[in-house]
Short mmCIF file of the C-alpha atoms (twelve columns), coordinates in Angstrom:
data_MODEL
# 
_entry.id   MODEL 
# 
loop_
_atom_site.group_PDB 
_atom_site.id 
_atom_site.type_symbol 
_atom_site.label_atom_id 
_atom_site.label_alt_id 
_atom_site.label_comp_id 
_atom_site.label_asym_id 
_atom_site.label_seq_id 
_atom_site.Cartn_x 
_atom_site.Cartn_y 
_atom_site.Cartn_z 
_atom_site.pdbx_PDB_model_num 
ATOM 1   C CA . PRO A 1   0.616   -7.749  5.662   1 
ATOM 2   C CA . SER A 2   -1.721  -4.945  6.499   1 
ATOM 3   C CA . ILE A 3   -1.909  -4.315  10.181  1 
ATOM 4   C CA . LEU A 4   -5.453  -2.875  9.781   1 
ATOM 5   C CA . SER A 5   -6.540  -6.501  10.325  1 
ATOM 6   C CA . ALA A 6   -4.183  -7.234  13.131  1 
ATOM 7   C CA . ASP A 7   -5.005  -7.721  16.846  1 
ATOM 8   C CA . PHE A 8   -4.245  -4.256  18.313  1 
ATOM 9   C CA . THR A 9   -4.209  -5.445  21.787  1 
ATOM 10  C CA . CYS A 10  -0.888  -7.075  20.984  1 
ATOM 11  C CA . LEU A 11  0.254   -5.213  17.864  1 
ATOM 12  C CA . GLY A 12  3.937   -5.517  18.446  1 
ATOM 13  C CA . LYS A 13  3.665   -9.315  18.761  1 
ATOM 14  C CA . GLU A 14  1.525   -9.465  15.602  1 
ATOM 15  C CA . VAL A 15  4.092   -7.492  13.588  1 
ATOM 16  C CA . GLN A 16  6.903   -9.724  14.881  1 
ATOM 17  C CA . THR A 17  4.912   -12.804 14.112  1 
ATOM 18  C CA . VAL A 18  4.263   -11.894 10.468  1 
ATOM 19  C CA . GLU A 19  7.921   -10.956 10.128  1 
ATOM 20  C CA . LYS A 20  9.063   -14.349 11.244  1 
ATOM 21  C CA . ALA A 21  6.328   -15.891 9.009   1 
ATOM 22  C CA . GLY A 22  8.064   -14.446 5.883   1 
ATOM 23  C CA . ALA A 23  6.496   -11.053 5.256   1 
ATOM 24  C CA . ASP A 24  8.669   -8.551  3.319   1 
ATOM 25  C CA . TRP A 25  7.079   -5.299  4.302   1 
ATOM 26  C CA . ILE A 26  4.645   -4.110  6.940   1 
ATOM 27  C CA . HIS A 27  1.659   -2.067  5.530   1 
ATOM 28  C CA . VAL A 28  0.014   0.672   7.625   1 
ATOM 29  C CA . ASP A 29  -3.398  2.099   6.462   1 
ATOM 30  C CA . VAL A 30  -3.872  5.631   7.721   1 
ATOM 31  C CA . MET A 31  -7.586  7.043   7.412   1 
ATOM 32  C CA . ASP A 32  -8.823  10.367  8.627   1 
ATOM 33  C CA . GLY A 33  -12.604 10.033  8.593   1 
ATOM 34  C CA . HIS A 34  -12.738 12.582  5.819   1 
ATOM 35  C CA . PHE A 35  -11.270 11.197  2.665   1 
ATOM 36  C CA . VAL A 36  -12.590 7.753   3.711   1 
ATOM 37  C CA . PRO A 37  -15.502 6.995   6.127   1 
ATOM 38  C CA . ASN A 38  -13.204 5.532   8.815   1 
ATOM 39  C CA . ILE A 39  -10.530 6.651   11.274  1 
ATOM 40  C CA . THR A 40  -7.616  4.432   11.973  1 
ATOM 41  C CA . MET A 41  -4.137  5.379   13.144  1 
ATOM 42  C CA . GLY A 42  -1.492  8.037   12.921  1 
ATOM 43  C CA . PRO A 43  2.344   8.639   13.193  1 
ATOM 44  C CA . LEU A 44  2.490   7.179   16.780  1 
ATOM 45  C CA . ILE A 45  1.442   3.709   15.449  1 
ATOM 46  C CA . VAL A 46  3.969   4.023   12.673  1 
ATOM 47  C CA . GLU A 47  6.621   4.863   15.230  1 
ATOM 48  C CA . ALA A 48  5.527   1.813   17.295  1 
ATOM 49  C CA . VAL A 49  5.733   -0.454  14.250  1 
ATOM 50  C CA . ARG A 50  9.155   0.914   13.329  1 
ATOM 51  C CA . ARG A 51  10.508  0.139   16.736  1 
ATOM 52  C CA . THR A 52  9.092   -3.476  16.488  1 
ATOM 53  C CA . THR A 53  10.414  -4.634  13.125  1 
ATOM 54  C CA . SER A 54  13.402  -4.467  10.885  1 
ATOM 55  C CA . LEU A 55  11.122  -4.749  7.777   1 
ATOM 56  C CA . LYS A 56  10.297  -1.880  5.439   1 
ATOM 57  C CA . VAL A 57  7.348   -0.037  6.716   1 
ATOM 58  C CA . ASP A 58  4.892   1.012   3.959   1 
ATOM 59  C CA . VAL A 59  2.416   3.664   4.910   1 
ATOM 60  C CA . HIS A 60  -0.737  4.434   2.792   1 
ATOM 61  C CA . LEU A 61  -2.251  7.778   3.543   1 
ATOM 62  C CA . MET A 62  -5.942  7.821   2.911   1 
ATOM 63  C CA . ILE A 63  -6.334  11.460  4.119   1 
ATOM 64  C CA . ASP A 64  -7.263  14.901  2.755   1 
ATOM 65  C CA . ARG A 65  -4.284  17.213  2.072   1 
ATOM 66  C CA . PRO A 66  -1.648  14.614  2.833   1 
ATOM 67  C CA . GLU A 67  1.162   17.144  2.240   1 
ATOM 68  C CA . ARG A 68  0.527   18.587  5.758   1 
ATOM 69  C CA . TYR A 69  1.437   15.269  7.310   1 
ATOM 70  C CA . VAL A 70  3.937   13.422  5.099   1 
ATOM 71  C CA . ALA A 71  6.954   14.914  7.228   1 
ATOM 72  C CA . ASP A 72  5.424   13.467  10.365  1 
ATOM 73  C CA . PHE A 73  5.015   10.047  8.974   1 
ATOM 74  C CA . VAL A 74  8.547   9.896   7.370   1 
ATOM 75  C CA . SER A 75  9.922   11.044  10.704  1 
ATOM 76  C CA . ALA A 76  7.958   8.329   12.476  1 
ATOM 77  C CA . GLY A 77  9.663   5.687   10.309  1 
ATOM 78  C CA . ALA A 78  7.921   5.195   7.000   1 
ATOM 79  C CA . ASP A 79  10.159  3.813   4.305   1 
ATOM 80  C CA . TYR A 80  7.551   3.811   1.692   1 
ATOM 81  C CA . LEU A 81  4.816   6.535   1.678   1 
ATOM 82  C CA . SER A 82  1.867   6.737   -0.809  1 
ATOM 83  C CA . VAL A 83  -0.823  9.435   -1.172  1 
ATOM 84  C CA . GLN A 84  -4.117  9.210   -2.919  1 
ATOM 85  C CA . VAL A 85  -4.233  10.970  -6.320  1 
ATOM 86  C CA . GLU A 86  -7.805  12.057  -5.539  1 
ATOM 87  C CA . ALA A 87  -6.656  13.896  -2.357  1 
ATOM 88  C CA . CYS A 88  -3.777  15.808  -3.788  1 
ATOM 89  C CA . VAL A 89  -4.330  19.223  -5.489  1 
ATOM 90  C CA . HIS A 90  -0.603  19.380  -6.279  1 
ATOM 91  C CA . LEU A 91  0.404   15.744  -6.617  1 
ATOM 92  C CA . HIS A 92  3.719   16.434  -8.314  1 
ATOM 93  C CA . ARG A 93  4.741   18.625  -5.432  1 
ATOM 94  C CA . CYS A 94  3.660   16.135  -2.781  1 
ATOM 95  C CA . ILE A 95  5.575   13.197  -4.423  1 
ATOM 96  C CA . HIS A 96  8.723   15.234  -4.454  1 
ATOM 97  C CA . GLN A 97  8.211   16.365  -0.957  1 
ATOM 98  C CA . ILE A 98  8.180   12.677  0.162   1 
ATOM 99  C CA . LYS A 99  11.313  11.897  -1.955  1 
ATOM 100 C CA . GLU A 100 13.209  14.869  -0.499  1 
ATOM 101 C CA . LEU A 101 12.398  13.590  2.941   1 
ATOM 102 C CA . GLY A 102 14.214  10.450  2.068   1 
ATOM 103 C CA . ALA A 103 11.285  8.003   1.726   1 
ATOM 104 C CA . LYS A 104 10.078  6.037   -1.432  1 
ATOM 105 C CA . ALA A 105 7.086   7.880   -2.898  1 
ATOM 106 C CA . GLY A 106 3.860   6.314   -4.305  1 
ATOM 107 C CA . ALA A 107 0.627   7.465   -5.939  1 
ATOM 108 C CA . VAL A 108 -2.565  5.590   -5.149  1 
ATOM 109 C CA . LEU A 109 -5.507  5.221   -7.530  1 
ATOM 110 C CA . ASN A 110 -8.975  4.323   -6.432  1 
ATOM 111 C CA . PRO A 111 -11.003 1.822   -8.527  1 
ATOM 112 C CA . ALA A 112 -12.659 4.514   -10.593 1 
ATOM 113 C CA . THR A 113 -9.573  6.626   -11.127 1 
ATOM 114 C CA . GLY A 114 -7.855  6.331   -14.500 1 
ATOM 115 C CA . LEU A 115 -4.166  5.834   -15.126 1 
ATOM 116 C CA . ASN A 116 -4.187  9.063   -17.156 1 
ATOM 117 C CA . THR A 117 -3.982  10.951  -13.736 1 
ATOM 118 C CA . ILE A 118 -0.321  9.837   -13.387 1 
ATOM 119 C CA . ASP A 119 0.762   9.853   -17.070 1 
ATOM 120 C CA . TYR A 120 3.061   12.836  -16.542 1 
ATOM 121 C CA . LEU A 121 4.292   11.656  -13.190 1 
ATOM 122 C CA . LEU A 122 5.139   8.007   -13.722 1 
ATOM 123 C CA . GLU A 123 8.879   8.567   -14.077 1 
ATOM 124 C CA . ASP A 124 8.918   10.331  -10.692 1 
ATOM 125 C CA . LEU A 125 7.092   7.554   -8.759  1 
ATOM 126 C CA . ASP A 126 8.877   4.741   -6.920  1 
ATOM 127 C CA . PHE A 127 5.576   2.734   -6.863  1 
ATOM 128 C CA . VAL A 128 1.981   2.943   -7.788  1 
ATOM 129 C CA . LEU A 129 -0.702  1.474   -5.548  1 
ATOM 130 C CA . ILE A 130 -3.849  0.211   -7.387  1 
ATOM 131 C CA . MET A 131 -6.756  -0.078  -5.088  1 
ATOM 132 C CA . SER A 132 -8.811  -3.072  -5.992  1 
ATOM 133 C CA . VAL A 133 -11.485 -2.177  -3.460  1 
ATOM 134 C CA . ASN A 134 -13.041 1.243   -2.510  1 
ATOM 135 C CA . PRO A 135 -10.791 2.350   0.375   1 
ATOM 136 C CA . GLY A 136 -11.969 2.668   3.960   1 
ATOM 137 C CA . PHE A 137 -12.582 -0.807  5.332   1 
ATOM 138 C CA . GLY A 138 -10.804 -4.160  5.385   1 
ATOM 139 C CA . GLY A 139 -12.154 -7.493  4.155   1 
ATOM 140 C CA . GLN A 140 -13.864 -6.252  1.015   1 
ATOM 141 C CA . LYS A 141 -14.294 -8.209  -2.274  1 
ATOM 142 C CA . PHE A 142 -11.909 -7.797  -5.089  1 
ATOM 143 C CA . ILE A 143 -12.959 -5.656  -8.017  1 
ATOM 144 C CA . ALA A 144 -12.084 -7.661  -11.040 1 
ATOM 145 C CA . SER A 145 -11.742 -4.558  -13.363 1 
ATOM 146 C CA . SER A 146 -8.628  -3.787  -11.483 1 
ATOM 147 C CA . LEU A 147 -6.789  -6.463  -13.476 1 
ATOM 148 C CA . ASP A 148 -7.228  -4.507  -16.771 1 
ATOM 149 C CA . LYS A 149 -5.827  -1.328  -15.091 1 
ATOM 150 C CA . ILE A 150 -2.783  -3.287  -13.690 1 
ATOM 151 C CA . LYS A 151 -2.034  -4.842  -17.172 1 
ATOM 152 C CA . GLU A 152 -2.186  -1.397  -18.839 1 
ATOM 153 C CA . LEU A 153 0.066   0.108   -16.092 1 
ATOM 154 C CA . ARG A 154 2.543   -2.816  -16.420 1 
ATOM 155 C CA . LYS A 155 2.696   -2.124  -20.197 1 
ATOM 156 C CA . ASN A 156 3.317   1.543   -19.598 1 
ATOM 157 C CA . ILE A 157 6.109   0.943   -17.053 1 
ATOM 158 C CA . ASP A 158 7.808   -1.580  -19.273 1 
ATOM 159 C CA . GLN A 159 7.573   0.571   -22.424 1 
ATOM 160 C CA . LYS A 160 9.240   3.404   -20.567 1 
ATOM 161 C CA . ASN A 161 11.923  0.980   -19.179 1 
ATOM 162 C CA . LEU A 162 11.125  2.185   -15.561 1 
ATOM 163 C CA . SER A 163 11.788  0.417   -12.211 1 
ATOM 164 C CA . THR A 164 8.450   1.672   -10.727 1 
ATOM 165 C CA . LEU A 165 6.849   -1.011  -8.662  1 
ATOM 166 C CA . ILE A 166 3.131   -1.972  -8.916  1 
ATOM 167 C CA . GLN A 167 1.402   -2.575  -5.620  1 
ATOM 168 C CA . ILE A 168 -2.117  -3.849  -5.075  1 
ATOM 169 C CA . ASP A 169 -4.435  -3.533  -2.059  1 
ATOM 170 C CA . GLY A 170 -7.894  -4.872  -1.632  1 
ATOM 171 C CA . GLY A 171 -9.338  -8.443  -1.667  1 
ATOM 172 C CA . VAL A 172 -5.945  -10.115 -2.083  1 
ATOM 173 C CA . ASN A 173 -6.331  -13.655 -0.967  1 
ATOM 174 C CA . THR A 174 -5.481  -17.282 -2.095  1 
ATOM 175 C CA . ASP A 175 -8.321  -17.124 -4.693  1 
ATOM 176 C CA . THR A 176 -7.322  -13.865 -6.316  1 
ATOM 177 C CA . ILE A 177 -3.566  -13.590 -6.012  1 
ATOM 178 C CA . ALA A 178 -2.644  -15.833 -8.947  1 
ATOM 179 C CA . SER A 179 -4.464  -13.719 -11.537 1 
ATOM 180 C CA . ILE A 180 -3.203  -10.498 -9.857  1 
ATOM 181 C CA . ALA A 181 0.316   -11.792 -10.110 1 
ATOM 182 C CA . ALA A 182 -0.132  -12.723 -13.819 1 
ATOM 183 C CA . ALA A 183 -1.332  -9.091  -14.516 1 
ATOM 184 C CA . GLY A 184 2.079   -7.808  -13.405 1 
ATOM 185 C CA . VAL A 185 1.940   -6.797  -9.811  1 
ATOM 186 C CA . ASP A 186 5.141   -6.660  -7.776  1 
ATOM 187 C CA . VAL A 187 3.951   -5.915  -4.169  1 
ATOM 188 C CA . PHE A 188 0.867   -7.632  -2.616  1 
ATOM 189 C CA . VAL A 189 -0.931  -6.183  0.374   1 
ATOM 190 C CA . ALA A 190 -3.157  -8.632  2.315   1 
ATOM 191 C CA . GLY A 191 -4.826  -7.885  5.547   1 
ATOM 192 C CA . SER A 192 -7.640  -10.174 6.635   1 
ATOM 193 C CA . ALA A 193 -6.392  -12.900 4.320   1 
ATOM 194 C CA . ILE A 194 -3.348  -13.227 6.618   1 
ATOM 195 C CA . PHE A 195 -4.437  -11.969 10.133  1 
ATOM 196 C CA . ASN A 196 -7.751  -13.850 10.035  1 
ATOM 197 C CA . THR A 197 -5.905  -17.207 9.798   1 
ATOM 198 C CA . GLU A 198 -4.431  -19.323 12.566  1 
ATOM 199 C CA . ASP A 199 -0.978  -19.894 11.052  1 
ATOM 200 C CA . TYR A 200 0.557   -16.785 9.435   1 
ATOM 201 C CA . ARG A 201 3.552   -18.704 7.911   1 
ATOM 202 C CA . LYS A 202 1.353   -21.273 6.208   1 
ATOM 203 C CA . THR A 203 -0.829  -18.604 4.811   1 
ATOM 204 C CA . ILE A 204 2.133   -16.511 3.453   1 
ATOM 205 C CA . ASP A 205 3.636   -19.663 2.022   1 
ATOM 206 C CA . ARG A 206 0.333   -20.588 0.346   1 
ATOM 207 C CA . LEU A 207 0.080   -17.064 -1.172  1 
ATOM 208 C CA . ARG A 208 3.574   -17.190 -2.482  1 
ATOM 209 C CA . ARG A 209 2.913   -20.603 -4.172  1 
ATOM 210 C CA . ARG A 210 -0.122  -19.049 -5.774  1 
ATOM 211 C CA . ILE A 211 2.067   -16.248 -7.080  1 
# 
């Protein structure tokens, strides 16, 4: 579950509720108002989430020059930390910076960004996050062409016999998740599809059944 869609007046309770409802990780979207037209949260929120849950904390940095802040987010409690390919001048260096700090490192591709941008880095990545909406806001409609990108990435990972995970974020719900799973995704991020429902457990169970 992505806490971007949670009720921030009771964030700790929201995180604990989705954990009890069967979530595997907690996803945190960090936006700086530069790389994307929105401002969300920083290391203090990650630290608060870390204190609230025993689950893995998965932090997605939608920020310019993320290498300046990766140490802060790992120190705050990020277990998985991903950076946008488009925001990194030295992507290889940034990915290894994350790994050296002890977190799992991921590269994120926007809908219009090709897989060729990570061809020479795939072996170094713990996961790849495919954005199936343009980043910046929750509740957007799934971009169907993302499925072809996922299938190609799945093929590349399997051909190289890698353990790299494929994550997806954007428009994941009960209508889209079956086709997303069939394309080869391992990790599914859902925000409004979970937090905008009355019973998180029923929603997560329904999503798992569709997978």
